[in-house]
Short mmCIF file of C-alpha atoms in Angstrom, two decimals:
data_model
loop_
_atom_site.label_atom_id
_atom_site.label_comp_id
_atom_site.label_asym_id
_atom_site.label_seq_id
_atom_site.Cartn_x
_atom_site.Cartn_y
_atom_site.Cartn_z
CA MET A 153 10.71 -0.85 2.03
CA ALA A 154 11.75 -3.62 4.46
CA ARG A 155 14.82 -3.70 6.66
CA ASN A 156 14.98 -7.55 6.96
CA PRO A 157 14.79 -7.74 10.78
CA THR A 158 16.47 -10.65 12.56
CA HIS A 159 13.30 -12.05 14.15
CA SER A 160 10.90 -12.23 11.22
CA HIS A 161 8.73 -14.74 9.43
CA VAL A 162 6.82 -13.80 6.29
CA VAL A 163 4.71 -16.02 4.02
CA PHE A 164 3.07 -14.76 0.82
CA ARG A 165 0.20 -16.58 -0.82
CA ARG A 166 -1.06 -15.88 -4.35
CA ASP A 167 -4.12 -17.94 -5.23
CA PRO A 168 -4.61 -18.69 -8.96
CA ASP A 169 -8.38 -18.68 -8.37
CA LEU A 170 -8.20 -15.05 -7.21
CA PRO A 171 -6.17 -12.98 -9.69
CA GLY A 172 -5.19 -9.60 -8.26
CA PHE A 173 -5.48 -10.88 -4.69
CA GLU A 174 -2.63 -11.79 -2.34
CA VAL A 175 -2.43 -12.76 1.34
CA ARG A 176 0.59 -12.26 3.61
CA TYR A 177 1.27 -13.67 7.05
CA SER A 178 3.85 -11.60 8.93
CA ARG A 179 5.65 -11.87 12.23
CA TYR A 180 8.13 -9.13 13.03
CA GLY A 181 10.29 -8.36 16.02
CA GLY A 182 12.12 -5.06 15.86
CA TYR A 183 12.16 -2.28 13.29
CA ALA A 184 10.94 -3.73 9.99
CA PHE A 185 9.62 -1.09 7.61
CA ARG A 186 10.58 2.30 6.30
CA LYS A 187 7.79 4.55 5.06
CA HIS A 188 6.44 3.18 1.80
CA THR A 189 3.35 2.89 -0.41
CA HIS A 190 1.46 0.18 -2.32
CA ALA A 191 -0.40 0.27 -5.60
CA ALA A 192 -3.00 -2.09 -4.10
CA TYR A 193 -5.63 -1.69 -1.42
CA CYS A 194 -4.49 -3.34 1.82
CA VAL A 195 -6.66 -4.80 4.57
CA GLY A 196 -5.13 -6.52 7.58
CA VAL A 197 -6.09 -7.95 10.96
CA VAL A 198 -3.66 -7.68 13.89
CA GLU A 199 -3.30 -11.01 15.71
CA SER A 200 -0.85 -10.02 18.45
CA GLY A 201 1.46 -7.17 19.46
CA GLU A 202 1.02 -3.41 19.53
CA SER A 203 2.61 -0.76 17.35
CA ASP A 204 2.67 2.83 16.24
CA PHE A 205 1.19 2.98 12.77
CA TYR A 206 2.33 5.90 10.62
CA LEU A 207 -0.14 6.87 7.90
CA ASP A 208 0.05 10.04 5.82
CA GLY A 209 1.66 12.12 8.56
CA LYS A 210 -0.40 10.79 11.48
CA ILE A 211 0.57 8.29 14.18
CA LEU A 212 -2.12 5.75 15.11
CA ARG A 213 -2.01 2.81 17.52
CA THR A 214 -2.77 -0.76 16.50
CA ARG A 215 -3.66 -3.54 18.94
CA PRO A 216 -4.72 -7.19 18.66
CA GLY A 217 -8.10 -7.48 16.99
CA ASP A 218 -7.80 -4.20 15.07
CA VAL A 219 -8.58 -4.02 11.37
CA VAL A 220 -6.13 -1.90 9.37
CA CYS A 221 -7.02 -0.41 5.96
CA ILE A 222 -4.63 1.34 3.60
CA ASN A 223 -5.58 2.94 0.29
CA PRO A 224 -3.30 2.86 -2.77
CA GLY A 225 -0.60 5.49 -2.61
CA GLN A 226 -0.92 6.22 1.12
CA VAL A 227 2.48 6.57 2.79
CA HIS A 228 2.67 4.27 5.78
CA ALA A 229 4.90 2.23 8.10
CA CYS A 230 4.03 -0.11 10.95
CA ASN A 231 6.62 -1.47 13.37
CA PRO A 232 6.18 -3.31 16.68
CA ASP A 233 6.92 -1.62 19.97
CA PRO A 234 10.55 -2.00 21.13
CA GLY A 235 11.20 -5.39 22.68
CA SER A 236 7.98 -6.89 21.36
CA ALA A 237 6.76 -8.78 18.31
CA MET A 238 3.79 -8.21 16.03
CA ILE A 239 1.79 -10.82 14.11
CA TYR A 240 -0.77 -9.93 11.48
CA ARG A 241 -2.35 -11.15 8.26
CA MET A 242 -2.95 -8.76 5.40
CA CYS A 243 -4.43 -9.01 1.94
CA TYR A 244 -3.56 -6.92 -1.08
CA LEU A 245 -6.43 -6.21 -3.47
CA SER A 246 -5.84 -4.80 -6.93
CA PRO A 247 -8.03 -1.76 -7.68
CA PRO A 248 -10.41 -3.69 -9.99
CA TRP A 249 -11.60 -5.75 -7.00
CA VAL A 250 -12.53 -2.62 -5.04
CA ASP A 251 -13.88 -0.78 -8.08
CA ARG A 252 -16.22 -3.60 -9.03
CA VAL A 253 -17.58 -4.21 -5.53
CA GLY A 254 -17.90 -0.45 -5.09
CA GLU A 255 -19.96 -0.14 -8.27
CA GLU A 256 -22.22 -2.95 -7.10
CA LEU A 257 -22.73 -1.19 -3.76
CA PHE A 258 -22.88 2.46 -4.76
CA GLY A 259 -23.68 2.44 -8.47
CA SER A 260 -21.50 3.07 -11.48
CA GLY A 261 -19.50 6.28 -11.55
CA ALA A 262 -19.39 6.54 -7.76
CA GLY A 263 -15.62 6.03 -7.51
CA PRO A 264 -12.80 6.36 -6.93
CA HIS A 265 -13.46 4.32 -3.82
CA ARG A 266 -11.40 4.89 -0.69
CA PHE A 267 -11.50 3.41 2.77
CA THR A 268 -12.37 6.11 5.29
CA CYS A 269 -11.17 4.58 8.58
CA PRO A 270 -7.56 3.31 8.72
CA VAL A 271 -7.76 1.53 12.10
CA PHE A 272 -10.92 0.27 13.78
CA ARG A 273 -12.42 -2.58 15.78
CA ASP A 274 -15.30 -4.48 14.20
CA ALA A 275 -15.70 -8.16 15.05
CA ASP A 276 -17.85 -8.90 11.98
CA ILE A 277 -15.39 -7.41 9.51
CA ALA A 278 -12.37 -8.93 11.26
CA GLY A 279 -14.05 -12.34 11.25
CA ALA A 280 -14.95 -12.06 7.56
CA PHE A 281 -11.38 -11.28 6.57
CA GLU A 282 -9.95 -13.97 8.87
CA ALA A 283 -12.20 -16.53 7.16
CA LEU A 284 -11.00 -15.25 3.78
CA PHE A 285 -7.34 -15.43 4.81
CA ALA A 286 -7.78 -19.01 6.00
CA ALA A 287 -9.55 -20.15 2.82
CA ALA A 288 -7.00 -18.49 0.53
CA SER A 289 -4.09 -20.07 2.41
CA ARG A 290 -5.18 -23.73 2.27
CA ASP A 291 -3.75 -26.22 -0.21
CA GLU A 292 -4.90 -29.53 1.23
CA PRO A 293 -7.62 -31.69 -0.38
CA GLY A 294 -11.09 -30.44 0.41
CA ALA A 295 -9.93 -26.84 0.63
CA ALA A 296 -12.21 -24.03 -0.50
CA ASP A 297 -13.14 -24.01 -4.18
CA ALA A 298 -13.02 -20.98 -6.44
CA LEU A 299 -16.66 -20.01 -5.87
CA GLU A 300 -16.29 -20.13 -2.08
CA LYS A 301 -13.11 -18.06 -2.12
CA GLU A 302 -14.53 -15.43 -4.47
CA SER A 303 -17.65 -15.27 -2.31
CA LEU A 304 -15.51 -14.69 0.78
CA VAL A 305 -13.61 -11.85 -0.93
CA VAL A 306 -16.78 -10.11 -2.10
CA SER A 307 -18.56 -10.59 1.24
CA ALA A 308 -15.67 -9.29 3.32
CA LEU A 309 -14.91 -6.38 1.01
CA GLY A 310 -18.56 -5.48 0.61
CA MET A 311 -19.08 -5.48 4.38
CA LEU A 312 -16.04 -3.26 4.86
CA MET A 313 -16.98 -0.81 2.12
CA SER A 314 -20.62 -0.56 3.20
CA ARG A 315 -19.47 0.57 6.67
CA PHE A 316 -16.20 2.39 6.03
CA ALA A 317 -16.27 3.86 2.53
CA ASP A 318 -16.93 7.33 1.14
CA THR A 319 -20.60 6.71 0.20
CA ALA A 320 -23.52 4.62 1.44
CA PRO A 321 -25.08 1.81 -0.60
CA ALA A 322 -28.51 2.18 -2.10
CA GLY A 323 -31.35 0.10 -0.71
CA ILE A 324 -32.03 -3.32 -2.21
CA SER A 325 -35.52 -4.64 -3.02
CA GLY A 326 -36.89 -7.88 -4.33
CA GLY A 327 -34.64 -10.02 -2.16
CA SER A 328 -36.96 -13.03 -2.02
CA GLN A 329 -37.28 -13.27 -5.80
CA ALA A 330 -33.51 -13.00 -6.21
CA ALA A 331 -32.90 -15.71 -3.61
CA TYR A 332 -35.36 -18.02 -5.36
CA ALA A 333 -33.62 -17.54 -8.71
CA VAL A 334 -30.22 -18.33 -7.22
CA ARG A 335 -31.54 -21.43 -5.43
CA ALA A 336 -33.18 -22.66 -8.63
CA LEU A 337 -29.92 -22.29 -10.54
CA LEU A 338 -27.94 -24.15 -7.89
CA ASP A 339 -30.55 -26.93 -7.68
CA ALA A 340 -30.64 -27.31 -11.45
CA ASP A 341 -26.88 -27.73 -11.80
CA PRO A 342 -25.28 -28.50 -8.40
CA ALA A 343 -22.05 -29.87 -9.89
CA GLY A 344 -21.78 -27.62 -12.90
CA GLY A 345 -18.87 -25.45 -11.79
CA LEU A 346 -20.94 -22.31 -11.32
CA CYS A 347 -19.11 -19.09 -10.53
CA LEU A 348 -20.31 -16.12 -8.52
CA ASP A 349 -21.02 -14.15 -11.70
CA ASP A 350 -23.49 -16.86 -12.76
CA LEU A 351 -25.36 -16.55 -9.46
CA ALA A 352 -25.35 -12.74 -9.61
CA ARG A 353 -26.77 -12.76 -13.15
CA ALA A 354 -29.54 -15.12 -12.04
CA ALA A 355 -30.39 -12.85 -9.11
CA GLY A 356 -30.18 -9.66 -11.13
CA ARG A 357 -27.93 -8.26 -8.41
CA GLY A 358 -24.29 -7.48 -7.80
CA ARG A 359 -22.20 -10.26 -6.31
CA PHE A 360 -22.16 -8.80 -2.78
CA HIS A 361 -25.94 -8.42 -2.56
CA THR A 362 -26.40 -11.89 -4.08
CA LEU A 363 -24.39 -13.31 -1.19
CA ARG A 364 -26.31 -11.30 1.38
#
């Protein structure tokens, strides 16, 4: 896949609190990638640099601030323009992450779920994934706990899929009652190591809609 360019810096981060999730920081100068595929879903945010982005036979342009989405099995390659460098952060999500959030949004049996827009500009989605990348990359004391990181994954992925997926989510009702149930659970056991599944069960909702 990679050509090991001279001017490159790559850092991978696998968080034990988020199995099936990986973050990569990449800085490339020069030709870096041959055409390749991934078994995971990929979502990235371009920080600097411009490039031609090959995806399934089409050439797209990426610029700073763009969100890039790649489905499993899609042939792609992204290399910076000659004489320039490109910096981006990307996460790799195993299919169960997308399948579960997709079922919570669209109902069971609605898959397989696929991103419908490979390159777009959306400040909300970019910001959500940037917050996720930052939380999943911190090791220092006081860094995000497991619940916060899982919440960031589900929020960012749910926002992306609700806007750029194959189907639209069904409407949600009873939001006030669900919010009250979640608050009561948190107030009853603030230091009890609750996970996002616990909050979703209390709300009677999927994890994404519980966070909303």
